mmCIF file of C-alpha atoms in Angstrom:
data_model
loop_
_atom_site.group_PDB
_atom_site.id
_atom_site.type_symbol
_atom_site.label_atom_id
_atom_site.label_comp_id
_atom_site.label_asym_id
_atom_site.label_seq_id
_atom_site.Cartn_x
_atom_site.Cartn_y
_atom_site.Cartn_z
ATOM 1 C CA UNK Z 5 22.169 -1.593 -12.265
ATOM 2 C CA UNK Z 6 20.739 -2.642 -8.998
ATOM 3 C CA UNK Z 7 17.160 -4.632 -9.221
ATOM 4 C CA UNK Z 8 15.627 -3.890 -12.826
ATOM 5 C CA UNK Z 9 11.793 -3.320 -12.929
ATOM 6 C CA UNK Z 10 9.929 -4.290 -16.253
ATOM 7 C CA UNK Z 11 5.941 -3.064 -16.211
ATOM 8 C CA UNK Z 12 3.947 -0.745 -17.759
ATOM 9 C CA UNK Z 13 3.298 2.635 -16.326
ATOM 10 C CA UNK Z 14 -0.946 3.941 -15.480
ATOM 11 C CA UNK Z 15 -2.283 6.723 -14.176
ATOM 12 C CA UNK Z 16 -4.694 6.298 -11.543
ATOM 13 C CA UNK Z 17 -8.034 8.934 -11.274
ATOM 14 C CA UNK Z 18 -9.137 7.636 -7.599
ATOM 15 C CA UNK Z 19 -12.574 9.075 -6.097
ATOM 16 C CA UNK Z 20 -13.382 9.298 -2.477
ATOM 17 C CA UNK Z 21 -16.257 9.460 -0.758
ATOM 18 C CA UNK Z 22 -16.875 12.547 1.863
ATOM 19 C CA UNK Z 23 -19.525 11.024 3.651
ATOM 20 C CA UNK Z 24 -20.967 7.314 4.003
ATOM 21 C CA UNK Z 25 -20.651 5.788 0.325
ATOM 22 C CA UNK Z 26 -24.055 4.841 -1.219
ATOM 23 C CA UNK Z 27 -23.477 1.988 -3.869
ATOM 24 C CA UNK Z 28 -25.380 3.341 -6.844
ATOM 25 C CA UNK Z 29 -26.222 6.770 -5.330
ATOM 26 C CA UNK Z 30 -24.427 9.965 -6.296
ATOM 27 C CA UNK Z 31 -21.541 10.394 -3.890
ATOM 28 C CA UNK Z 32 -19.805 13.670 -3.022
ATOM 29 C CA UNK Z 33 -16.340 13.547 -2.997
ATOM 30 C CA UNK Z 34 -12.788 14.247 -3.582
ATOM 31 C CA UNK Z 35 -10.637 13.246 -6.560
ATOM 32 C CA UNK Z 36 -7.211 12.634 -6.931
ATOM 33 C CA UNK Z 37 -4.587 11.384 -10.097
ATOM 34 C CA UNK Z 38 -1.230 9.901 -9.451
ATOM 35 C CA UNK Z 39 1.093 7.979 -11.153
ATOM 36 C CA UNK Z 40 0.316 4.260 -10.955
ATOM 37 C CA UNK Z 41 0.941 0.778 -12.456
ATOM 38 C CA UNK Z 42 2.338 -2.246 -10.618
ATOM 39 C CA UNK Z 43 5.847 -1.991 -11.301
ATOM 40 C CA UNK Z 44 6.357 1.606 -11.633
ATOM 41 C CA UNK Z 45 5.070 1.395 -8.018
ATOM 42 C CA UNK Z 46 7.466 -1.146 -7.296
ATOM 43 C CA UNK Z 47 10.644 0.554 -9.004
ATOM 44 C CA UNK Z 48 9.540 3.691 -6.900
ATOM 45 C CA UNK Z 49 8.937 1.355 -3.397
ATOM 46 C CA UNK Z 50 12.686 -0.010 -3.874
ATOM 47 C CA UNK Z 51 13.861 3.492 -4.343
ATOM 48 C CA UNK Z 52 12.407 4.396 -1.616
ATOM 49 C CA UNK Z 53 14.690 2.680 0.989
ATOM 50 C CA UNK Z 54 17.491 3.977 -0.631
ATOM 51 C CA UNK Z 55 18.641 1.371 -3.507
ATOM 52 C CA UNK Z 56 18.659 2.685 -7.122
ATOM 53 C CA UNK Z 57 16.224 0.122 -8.993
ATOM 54 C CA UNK Z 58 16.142 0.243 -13.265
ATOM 55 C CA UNK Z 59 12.991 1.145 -14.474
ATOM 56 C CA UNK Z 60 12.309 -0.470 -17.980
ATOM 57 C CA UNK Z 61 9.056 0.506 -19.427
ATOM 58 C CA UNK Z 62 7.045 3.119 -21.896
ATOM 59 C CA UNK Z 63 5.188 6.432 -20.871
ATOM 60 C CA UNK Z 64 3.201 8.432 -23.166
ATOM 61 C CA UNK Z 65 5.317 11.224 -25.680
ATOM 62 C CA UNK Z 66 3.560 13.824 -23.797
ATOM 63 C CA UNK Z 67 4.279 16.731 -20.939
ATOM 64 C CA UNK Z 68 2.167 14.319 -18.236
ATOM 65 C CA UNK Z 69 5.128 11.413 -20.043
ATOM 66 C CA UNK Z 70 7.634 13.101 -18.823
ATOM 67 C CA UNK Z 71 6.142 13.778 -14.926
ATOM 68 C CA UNK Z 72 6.237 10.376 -14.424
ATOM 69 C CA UNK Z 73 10.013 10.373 -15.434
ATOM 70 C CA UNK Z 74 10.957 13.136 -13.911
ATOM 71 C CA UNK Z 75 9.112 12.191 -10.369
ATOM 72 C CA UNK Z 76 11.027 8.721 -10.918
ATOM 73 C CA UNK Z 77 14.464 10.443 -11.540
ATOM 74 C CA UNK Z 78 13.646 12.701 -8.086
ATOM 75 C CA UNK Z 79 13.332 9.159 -6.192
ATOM 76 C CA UNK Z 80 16.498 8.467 -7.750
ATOM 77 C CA UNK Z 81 15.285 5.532 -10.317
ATOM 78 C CA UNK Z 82 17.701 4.845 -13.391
ATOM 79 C CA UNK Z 83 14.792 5.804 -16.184
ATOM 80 C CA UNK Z 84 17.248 5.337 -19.089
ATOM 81 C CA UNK Z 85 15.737 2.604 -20.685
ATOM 82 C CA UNK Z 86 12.379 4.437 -20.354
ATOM 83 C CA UNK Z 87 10.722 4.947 -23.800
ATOM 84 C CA UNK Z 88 8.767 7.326 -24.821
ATOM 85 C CA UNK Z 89 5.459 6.373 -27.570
ATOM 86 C CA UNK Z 90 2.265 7.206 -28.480
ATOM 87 C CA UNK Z 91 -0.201 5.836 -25.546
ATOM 88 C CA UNK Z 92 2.510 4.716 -23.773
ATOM 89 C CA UNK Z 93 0.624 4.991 -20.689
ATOM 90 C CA UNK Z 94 -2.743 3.061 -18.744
ATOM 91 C CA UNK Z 95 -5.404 4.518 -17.447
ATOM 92 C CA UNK Z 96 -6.775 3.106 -13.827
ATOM 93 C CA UNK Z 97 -10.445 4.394 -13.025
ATOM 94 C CA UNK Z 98 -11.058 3.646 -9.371
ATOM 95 C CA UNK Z 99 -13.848 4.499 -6.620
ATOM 96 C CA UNK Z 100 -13.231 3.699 -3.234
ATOM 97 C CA UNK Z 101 -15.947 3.064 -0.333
ATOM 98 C CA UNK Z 102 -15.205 4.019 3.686
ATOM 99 C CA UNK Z 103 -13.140 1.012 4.466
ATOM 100 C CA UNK Z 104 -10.471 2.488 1.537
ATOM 101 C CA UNK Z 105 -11.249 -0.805 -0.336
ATOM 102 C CA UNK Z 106 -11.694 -0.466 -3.966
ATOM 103 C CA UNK Z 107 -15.784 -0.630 -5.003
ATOM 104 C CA UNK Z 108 -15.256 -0.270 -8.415
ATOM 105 C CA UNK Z 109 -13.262 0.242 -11.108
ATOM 106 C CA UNK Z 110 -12.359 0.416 -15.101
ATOM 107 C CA UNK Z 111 -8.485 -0.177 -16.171
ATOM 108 C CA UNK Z 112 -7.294 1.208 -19.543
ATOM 109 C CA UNK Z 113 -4.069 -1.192 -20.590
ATOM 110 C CA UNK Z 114 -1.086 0.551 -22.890
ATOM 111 C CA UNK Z 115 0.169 -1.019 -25.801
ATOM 112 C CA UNK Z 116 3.487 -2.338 -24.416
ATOM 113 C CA UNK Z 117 4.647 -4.444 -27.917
ATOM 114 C CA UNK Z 118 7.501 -1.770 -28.038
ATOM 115 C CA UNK Z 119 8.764 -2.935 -24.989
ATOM 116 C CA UNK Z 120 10.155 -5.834 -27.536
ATOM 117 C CA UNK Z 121 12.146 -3.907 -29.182
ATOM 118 C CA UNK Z 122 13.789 -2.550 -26.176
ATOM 119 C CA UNK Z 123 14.678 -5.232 -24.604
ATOM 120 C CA UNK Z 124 16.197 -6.637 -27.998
ATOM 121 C CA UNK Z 125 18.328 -3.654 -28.895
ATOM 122 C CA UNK Z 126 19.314 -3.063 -25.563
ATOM 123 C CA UNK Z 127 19.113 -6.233 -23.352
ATOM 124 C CA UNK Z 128 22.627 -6.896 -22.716
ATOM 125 C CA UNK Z 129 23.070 -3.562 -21.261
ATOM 126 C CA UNK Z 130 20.205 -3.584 -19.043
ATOM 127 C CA UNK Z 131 20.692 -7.003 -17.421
ATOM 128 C CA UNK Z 132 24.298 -7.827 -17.691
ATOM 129 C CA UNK Z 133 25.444 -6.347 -14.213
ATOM 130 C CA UNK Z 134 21.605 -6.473 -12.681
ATOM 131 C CA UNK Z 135 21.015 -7.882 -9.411
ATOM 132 C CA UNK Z 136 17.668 -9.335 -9.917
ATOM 133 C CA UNK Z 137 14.905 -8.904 -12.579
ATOM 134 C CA UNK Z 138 11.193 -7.830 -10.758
ATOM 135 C CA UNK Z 139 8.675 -8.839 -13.921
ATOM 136 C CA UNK Z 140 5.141 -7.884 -14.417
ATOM 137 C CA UNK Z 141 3.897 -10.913 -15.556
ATOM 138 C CA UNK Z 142 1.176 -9.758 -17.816
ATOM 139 C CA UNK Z 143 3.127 -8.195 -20.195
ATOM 140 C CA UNK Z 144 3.518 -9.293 -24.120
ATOM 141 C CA UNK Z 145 4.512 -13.187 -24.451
ATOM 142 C CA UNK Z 146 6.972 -11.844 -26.536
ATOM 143 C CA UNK Z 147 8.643 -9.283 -23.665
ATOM 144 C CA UNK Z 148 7.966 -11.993 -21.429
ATOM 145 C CA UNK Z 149 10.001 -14.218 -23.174
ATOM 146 C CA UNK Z 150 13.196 -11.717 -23.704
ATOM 147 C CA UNK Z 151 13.414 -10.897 -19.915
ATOM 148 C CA UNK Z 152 13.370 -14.653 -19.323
ATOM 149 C CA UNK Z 153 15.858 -15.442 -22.497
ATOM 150 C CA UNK Z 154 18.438 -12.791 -21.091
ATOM 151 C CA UNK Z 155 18.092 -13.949 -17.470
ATOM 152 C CA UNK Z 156 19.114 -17.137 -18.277
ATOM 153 C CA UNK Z 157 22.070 -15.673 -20.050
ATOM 154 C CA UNK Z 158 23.038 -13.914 -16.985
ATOM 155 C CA UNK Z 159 22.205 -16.053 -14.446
ATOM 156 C CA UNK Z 160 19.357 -13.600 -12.665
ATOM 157 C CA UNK Z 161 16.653 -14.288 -10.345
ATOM 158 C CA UNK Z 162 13.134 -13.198 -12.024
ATOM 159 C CA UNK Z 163 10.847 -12.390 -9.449
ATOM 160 C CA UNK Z 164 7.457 -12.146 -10.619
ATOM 161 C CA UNK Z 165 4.012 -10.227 -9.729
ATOM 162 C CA UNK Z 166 0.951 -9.773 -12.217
ATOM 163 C CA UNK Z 167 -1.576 -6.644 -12.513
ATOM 164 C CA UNK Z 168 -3.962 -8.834 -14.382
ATOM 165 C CA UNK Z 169 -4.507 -12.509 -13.638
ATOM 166 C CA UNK Z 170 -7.102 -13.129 -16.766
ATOM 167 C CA UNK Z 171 -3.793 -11.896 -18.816
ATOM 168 C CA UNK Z 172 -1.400 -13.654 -16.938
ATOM 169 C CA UNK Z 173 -2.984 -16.987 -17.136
ATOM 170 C CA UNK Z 174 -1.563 -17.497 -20.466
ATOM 171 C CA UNK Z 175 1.990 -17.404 -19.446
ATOM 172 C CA UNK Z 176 1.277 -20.798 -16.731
ATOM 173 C CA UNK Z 177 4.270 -22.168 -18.792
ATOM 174 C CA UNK Z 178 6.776 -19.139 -17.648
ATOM 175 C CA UNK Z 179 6.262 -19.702 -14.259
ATOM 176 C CA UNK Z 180 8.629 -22.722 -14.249
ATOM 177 C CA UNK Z 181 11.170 -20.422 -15.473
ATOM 178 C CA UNK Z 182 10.335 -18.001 -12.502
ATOM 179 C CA UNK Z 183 12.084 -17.805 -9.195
ATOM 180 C CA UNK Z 184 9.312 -16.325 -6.883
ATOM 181 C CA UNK Z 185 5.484 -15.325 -7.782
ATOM 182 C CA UNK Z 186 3.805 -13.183 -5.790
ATOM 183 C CA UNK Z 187 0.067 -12.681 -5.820
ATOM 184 C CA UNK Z 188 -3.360 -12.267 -4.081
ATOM 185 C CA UNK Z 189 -5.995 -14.940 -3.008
ATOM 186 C CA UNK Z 190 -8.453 -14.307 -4.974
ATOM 187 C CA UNK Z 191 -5.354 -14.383 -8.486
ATOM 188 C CA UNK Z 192 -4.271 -17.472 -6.961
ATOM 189 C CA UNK Z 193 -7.926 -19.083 -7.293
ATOM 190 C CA UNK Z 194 -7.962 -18.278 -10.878
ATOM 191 C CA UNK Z 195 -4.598 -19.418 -11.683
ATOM 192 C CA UNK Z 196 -5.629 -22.854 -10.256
ATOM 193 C CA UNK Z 197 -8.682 -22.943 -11.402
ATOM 194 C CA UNK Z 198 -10.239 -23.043 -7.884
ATOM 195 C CA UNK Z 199 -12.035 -20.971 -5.195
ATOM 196 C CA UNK Z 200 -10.021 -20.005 -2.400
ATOM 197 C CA UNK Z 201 -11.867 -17.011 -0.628
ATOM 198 C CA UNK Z 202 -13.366 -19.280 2.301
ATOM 199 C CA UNK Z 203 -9.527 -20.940 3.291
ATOM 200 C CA UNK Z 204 -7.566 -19.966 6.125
ATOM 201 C CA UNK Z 205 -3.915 -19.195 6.328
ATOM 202 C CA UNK Z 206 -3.392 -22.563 7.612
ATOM 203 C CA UNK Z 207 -5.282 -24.194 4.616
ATOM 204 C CA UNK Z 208 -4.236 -21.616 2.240
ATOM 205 C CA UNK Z 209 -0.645 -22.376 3.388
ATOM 206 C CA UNK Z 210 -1.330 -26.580 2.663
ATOM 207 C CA UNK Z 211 -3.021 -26.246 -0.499
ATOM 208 C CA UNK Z 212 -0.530 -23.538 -1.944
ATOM 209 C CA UNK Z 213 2.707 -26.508 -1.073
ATOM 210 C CA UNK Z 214 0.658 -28.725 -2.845
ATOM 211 C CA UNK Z 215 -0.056 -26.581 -5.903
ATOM 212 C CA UNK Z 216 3.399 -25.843 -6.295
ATOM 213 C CA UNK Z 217 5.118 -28.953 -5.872
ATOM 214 C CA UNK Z 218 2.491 -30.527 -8.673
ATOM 215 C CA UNK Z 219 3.422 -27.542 -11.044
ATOM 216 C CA UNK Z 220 7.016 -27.317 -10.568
ATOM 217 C CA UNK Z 221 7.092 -23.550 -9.852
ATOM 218 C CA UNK Z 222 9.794 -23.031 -7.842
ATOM 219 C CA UNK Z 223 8.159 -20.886 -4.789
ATOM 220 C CA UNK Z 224 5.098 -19.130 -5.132
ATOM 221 C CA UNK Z 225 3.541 -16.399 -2.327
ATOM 222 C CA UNK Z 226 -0.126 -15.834 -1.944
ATOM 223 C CA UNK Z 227 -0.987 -12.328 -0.122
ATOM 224 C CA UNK Z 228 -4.707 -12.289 2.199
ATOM 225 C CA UNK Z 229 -5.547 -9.123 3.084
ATOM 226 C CA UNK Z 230 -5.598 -8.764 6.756
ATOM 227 C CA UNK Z 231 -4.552 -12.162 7.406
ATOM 228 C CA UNK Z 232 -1.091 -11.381 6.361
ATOM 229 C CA UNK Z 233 0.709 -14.145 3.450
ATOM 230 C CA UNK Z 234 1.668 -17.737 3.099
ATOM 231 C CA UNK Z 235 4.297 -19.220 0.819
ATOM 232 C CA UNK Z 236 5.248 -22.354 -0.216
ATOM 233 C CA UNK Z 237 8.653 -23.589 -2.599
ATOM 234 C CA UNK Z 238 8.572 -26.708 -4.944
ATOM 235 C CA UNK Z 239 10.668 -29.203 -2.319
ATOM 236 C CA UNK Z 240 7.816 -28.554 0.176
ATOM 237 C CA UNK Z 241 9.042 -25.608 2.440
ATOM 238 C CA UNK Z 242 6.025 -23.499 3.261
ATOM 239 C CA UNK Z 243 4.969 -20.991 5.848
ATOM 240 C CA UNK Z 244 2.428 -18.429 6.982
ATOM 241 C CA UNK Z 245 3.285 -14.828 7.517
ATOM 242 C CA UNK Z 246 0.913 -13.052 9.982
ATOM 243 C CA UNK Z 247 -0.258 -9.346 8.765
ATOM 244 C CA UNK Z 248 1.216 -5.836 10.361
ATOM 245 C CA UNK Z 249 -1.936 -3.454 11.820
ATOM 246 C CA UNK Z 250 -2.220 -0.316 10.384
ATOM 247 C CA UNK Z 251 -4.202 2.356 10.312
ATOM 248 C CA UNK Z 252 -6.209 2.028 6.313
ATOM 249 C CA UNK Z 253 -6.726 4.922 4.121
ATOM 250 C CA UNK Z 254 -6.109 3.187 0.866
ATOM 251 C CA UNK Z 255 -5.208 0.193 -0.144
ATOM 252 C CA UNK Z 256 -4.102 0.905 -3.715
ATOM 253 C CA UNK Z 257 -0.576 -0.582 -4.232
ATOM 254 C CA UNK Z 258 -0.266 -2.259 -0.774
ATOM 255 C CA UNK Z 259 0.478 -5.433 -3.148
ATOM 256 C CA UNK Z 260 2.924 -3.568 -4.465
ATOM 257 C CA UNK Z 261 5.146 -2.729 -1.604
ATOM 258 C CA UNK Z 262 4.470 -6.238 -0.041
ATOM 259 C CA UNK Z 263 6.181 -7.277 -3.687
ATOM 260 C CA UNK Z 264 8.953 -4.159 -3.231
ATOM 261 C CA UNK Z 265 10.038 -5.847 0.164
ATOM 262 C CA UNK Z 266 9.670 -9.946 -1.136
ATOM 263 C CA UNK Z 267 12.148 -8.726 -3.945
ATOM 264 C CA UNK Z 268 14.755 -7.239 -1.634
ATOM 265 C CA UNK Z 269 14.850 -9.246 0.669
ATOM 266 C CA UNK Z 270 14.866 -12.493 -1.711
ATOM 267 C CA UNK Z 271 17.787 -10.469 -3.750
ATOM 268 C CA UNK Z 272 20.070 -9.403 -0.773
ATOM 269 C CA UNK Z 273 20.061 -12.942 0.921
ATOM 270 C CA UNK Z 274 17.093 -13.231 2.931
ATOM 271 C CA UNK Z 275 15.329 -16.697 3.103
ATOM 272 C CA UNK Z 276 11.451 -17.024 1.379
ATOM 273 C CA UNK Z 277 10.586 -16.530 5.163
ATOM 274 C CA UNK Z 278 12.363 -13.314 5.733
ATOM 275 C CA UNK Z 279 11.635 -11.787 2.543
ATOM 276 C CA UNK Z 280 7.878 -11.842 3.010
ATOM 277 C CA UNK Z 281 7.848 -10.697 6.538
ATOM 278 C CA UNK Z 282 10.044 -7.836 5.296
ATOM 279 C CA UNK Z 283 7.132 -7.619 2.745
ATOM 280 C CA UNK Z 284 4.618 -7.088 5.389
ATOM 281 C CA UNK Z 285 5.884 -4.673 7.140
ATOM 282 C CA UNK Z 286 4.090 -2.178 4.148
ATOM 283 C CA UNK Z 287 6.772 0.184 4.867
ATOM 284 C CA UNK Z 288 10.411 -0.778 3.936
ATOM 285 C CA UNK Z 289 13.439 0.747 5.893
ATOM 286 C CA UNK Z 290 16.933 0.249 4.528
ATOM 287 C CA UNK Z 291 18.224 -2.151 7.823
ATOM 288 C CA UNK Z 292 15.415 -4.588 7.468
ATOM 289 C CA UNK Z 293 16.595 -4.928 3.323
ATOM 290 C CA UNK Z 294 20.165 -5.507 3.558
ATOM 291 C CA UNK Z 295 22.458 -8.304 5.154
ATOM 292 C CA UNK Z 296 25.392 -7.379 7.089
ATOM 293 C CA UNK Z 297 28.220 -8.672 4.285
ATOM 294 C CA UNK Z 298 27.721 -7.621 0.756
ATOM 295 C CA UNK Z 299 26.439 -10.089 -1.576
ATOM 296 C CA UNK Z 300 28.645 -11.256 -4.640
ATOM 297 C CA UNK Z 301 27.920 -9.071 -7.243
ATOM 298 C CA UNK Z 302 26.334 -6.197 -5.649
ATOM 299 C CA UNK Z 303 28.848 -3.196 -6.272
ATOM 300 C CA UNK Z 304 29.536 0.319 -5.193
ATOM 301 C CA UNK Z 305 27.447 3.064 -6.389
ATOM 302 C CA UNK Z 306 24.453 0.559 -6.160
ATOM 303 C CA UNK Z 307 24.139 -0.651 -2.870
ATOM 304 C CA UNK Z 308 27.369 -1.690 -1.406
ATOM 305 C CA UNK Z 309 28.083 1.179 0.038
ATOM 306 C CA UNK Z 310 25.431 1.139 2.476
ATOM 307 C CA UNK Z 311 26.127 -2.564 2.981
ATOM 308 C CA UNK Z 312 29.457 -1.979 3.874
ATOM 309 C CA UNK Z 313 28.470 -0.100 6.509
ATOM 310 C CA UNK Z 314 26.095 -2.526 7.941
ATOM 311 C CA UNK Z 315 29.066 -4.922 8.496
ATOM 312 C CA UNK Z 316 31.141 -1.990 10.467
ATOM 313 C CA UNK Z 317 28.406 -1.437 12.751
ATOM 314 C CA UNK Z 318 28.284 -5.324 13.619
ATOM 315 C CA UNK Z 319 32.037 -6.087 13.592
ATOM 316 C CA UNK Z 320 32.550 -2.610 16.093
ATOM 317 C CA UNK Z 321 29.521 -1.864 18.249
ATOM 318 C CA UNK Z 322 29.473 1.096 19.258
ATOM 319 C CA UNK Z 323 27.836 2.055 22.791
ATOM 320 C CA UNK Z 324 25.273 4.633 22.003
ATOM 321 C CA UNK Z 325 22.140 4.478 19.352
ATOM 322 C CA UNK Z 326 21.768 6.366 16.306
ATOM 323 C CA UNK Z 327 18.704 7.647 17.965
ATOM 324 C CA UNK Z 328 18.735 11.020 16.505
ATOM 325 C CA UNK Z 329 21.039 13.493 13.847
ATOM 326 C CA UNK Z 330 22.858 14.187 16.620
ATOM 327 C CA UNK Z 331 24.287 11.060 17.408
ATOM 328 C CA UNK Z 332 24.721 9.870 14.203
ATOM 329 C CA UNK Z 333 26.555 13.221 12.963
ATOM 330 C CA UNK Z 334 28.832 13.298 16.528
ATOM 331 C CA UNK Z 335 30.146 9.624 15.028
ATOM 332 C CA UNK Z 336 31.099 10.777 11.458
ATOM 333 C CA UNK Z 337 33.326 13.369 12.500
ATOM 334 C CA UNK Z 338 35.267 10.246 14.924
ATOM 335 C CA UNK Z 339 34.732 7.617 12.045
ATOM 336 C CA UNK Z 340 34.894 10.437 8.515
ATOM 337 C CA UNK Z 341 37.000 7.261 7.018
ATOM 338 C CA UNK Z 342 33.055 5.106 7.287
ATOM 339 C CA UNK Z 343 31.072 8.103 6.561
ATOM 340 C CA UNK Z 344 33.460 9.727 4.298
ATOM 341 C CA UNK Z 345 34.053 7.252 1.683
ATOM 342 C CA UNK Z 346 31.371 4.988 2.181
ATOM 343 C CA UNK Z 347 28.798 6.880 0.596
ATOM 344 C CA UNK Z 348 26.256 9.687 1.664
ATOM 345 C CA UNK Z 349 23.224 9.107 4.085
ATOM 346 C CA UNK Z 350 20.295 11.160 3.577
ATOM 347 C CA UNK Z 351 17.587 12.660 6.314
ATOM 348 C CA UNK Z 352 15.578 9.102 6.024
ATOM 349 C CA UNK Z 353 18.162 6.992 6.804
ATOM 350 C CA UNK Z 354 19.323 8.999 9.823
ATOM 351 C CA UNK Z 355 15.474 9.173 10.930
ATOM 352 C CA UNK Z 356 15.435 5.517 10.639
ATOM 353 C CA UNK Z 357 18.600 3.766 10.871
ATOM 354 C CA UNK Z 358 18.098 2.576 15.007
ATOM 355 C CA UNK Z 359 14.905 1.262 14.047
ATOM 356 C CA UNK Z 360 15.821 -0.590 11.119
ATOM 357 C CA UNK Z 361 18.300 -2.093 12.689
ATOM 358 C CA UNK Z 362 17.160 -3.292 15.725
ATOM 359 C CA UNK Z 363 14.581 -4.925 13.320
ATOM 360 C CA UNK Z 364 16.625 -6.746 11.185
ATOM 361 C CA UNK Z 365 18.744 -8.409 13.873
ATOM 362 C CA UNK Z 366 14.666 -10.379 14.510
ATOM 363 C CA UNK Z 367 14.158 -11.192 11.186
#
């Protein structure tokens, strides 16, 4: 079942200015709708670097419903346990100023009580064989409380990130239940009561050890914008990881591909350390995800094909790079045994495979 995702599913109506935006002035501009909502953007962010995450969520019984399934399906997301009901889906309202920062914006939430349900008719089949469980933690206390019931059952990691910290503030108790949280400065402040928007990563990184060693949650990670992360785990291990440049257009759901990458990593063996830096790279390739030797539990068809291969290439290096098609196609036909059985590589991997690996051998 690879990683199972459990959120509820928006649609986001963004607005762009064409010109210098004027706060309270009429602003011409451009207009866009996408799907949207934390953890559908997370199930499609782990998709994206080739692993086959379990979506678990509702969408509306309508034609725009079914786009977001059938976009989800074309990343190659199991949407089986997707459900279909009446205003199944959010509604994000969002205008953006020059800097691609958010200025404003109204969020619609669904009604995600069926979600319930779900879970209790069909729990044992959806996290039985699961790697890991990624949680939106605002979700009913009841859903909540299933995912974290049937985890325990199964022995998963829950790895948890929130869309709305006023929400989420009621479930303080769950965290202790909760292998990794991941959210923003400014969540962090309200979930301690406290105002953090003037610390640096150094005194973000001290105060977060602190906060969770005195509320037993097991490791926490606290995102800051430009000046990258810092995390921290109950027994005092804490760090700081420094933030990747890039080139901002929009930074709608950059949380939620820092979250993508925490969750691989922290699923496929990577330390707390590793895991966020993999985070912050805001684009995920497949190398950087995966260790070399195949985690217990994580079987063929899901991603243990591709990890398989990551332990040829170290145990026989070969002496050329996998630069190009070229290259890489010139090997299958001498190793078709590899290529053959061990599963089929599409155009990103070839386009990325040197570079992710030369990357994760740093990490």
């Amino acid at each position: 079942m690879g990683i199972v995702v459990i959120g509820a599913v928006f649609v986001d109506i963004k607005g762009y200015p064409l010109s210098t935006y004027i706060p309270g002035g009429r602003n011409a501009g451009r207009m866009e709708q996408v799907h949207g909502g934390v953890s559908r953007n997370v199930a499609e962010d782990i998709a994206n670097v080739e692993l086959r995450p379990t979506f678990v969520s509702l969408v509306d019984d309508s034609g725009m419903g079914q786009d977001v399934i059938d976009k989800l399906e074309n990343h190659k997301v199991n949407t089986r346990f997707i459900k279909k009901v009446p205003d199944g889906m959010g509604t994000w309202l969002a205008i953006f100023d020059n800097d691609g920062d958010v200025h404003a914006a109204i969020s619609k939430r669904p009604d995600t009580t069926p979600l319930t349900g779900l879970l209790k008719e069909k729990g044992d089949e959806i996290f039985a064989d699961c790697d890991a469980i990624a949680l939106e933690l605002d979700l009913e206390k009841d859903t909540v409380k299933q995912v974290l019931h049937y985890a325990k059952k199964y022995n998963k990691k829950v790895f948890a990130a929130i869309s709305n910290m006023s929400i989420a503030m009621e479930r303080r108790d769950f965290l202790q239940q909760i292998d990794c949280f991941v959210c923003n400065q400014q969540e962090a402040g309200l979930l301690f009561s406290d105002d953090y928007g003037h610390l640096t990563p150094d005194e973000m990184c001290r105060v977060l050890a602190a906060n969770v060693h005195s509320a037993n949650i097991p490791s926490m990670v606290i995102t800051m914008g430009g000046q990258g992360a810092v995390y921290a785990r109950a027994n005092g291990e804490c760090g700081i990881v420094p933030a990747k440049k890039v080139d901002v257009i929009d930074t709608t759901g950059a949380g939620d591909a820092f979250f993508a990458g925490t969750v691989i990593g922290l699923t496929y063996g990577k330390t707390l350390a590793e895991a966020c830096e993999i985070g912050s790279r805001g684009h995920l390739h497949l190398g950087e995800c995966l260790p070399a030797v195949p985690p217990a539990g994580v079987r063929a068809g899901c991603a243990g094909h591709r990890l398989i291969f990551f332990g040829f290439w170290q145990a026989f290096p070969l002496f050329c790079h996998f630069s190009d098609f070229a290259h890489f196609a010139f090997l299958a036909v001498f190793y078709p045994h590899i290529f053959g059985l061990y599963g089929h590589f599409s155009a990103f991997q070839y386009r990325n495979f040197a570079h992710s690996f030369s990357e994760i051998q740093n990490i």
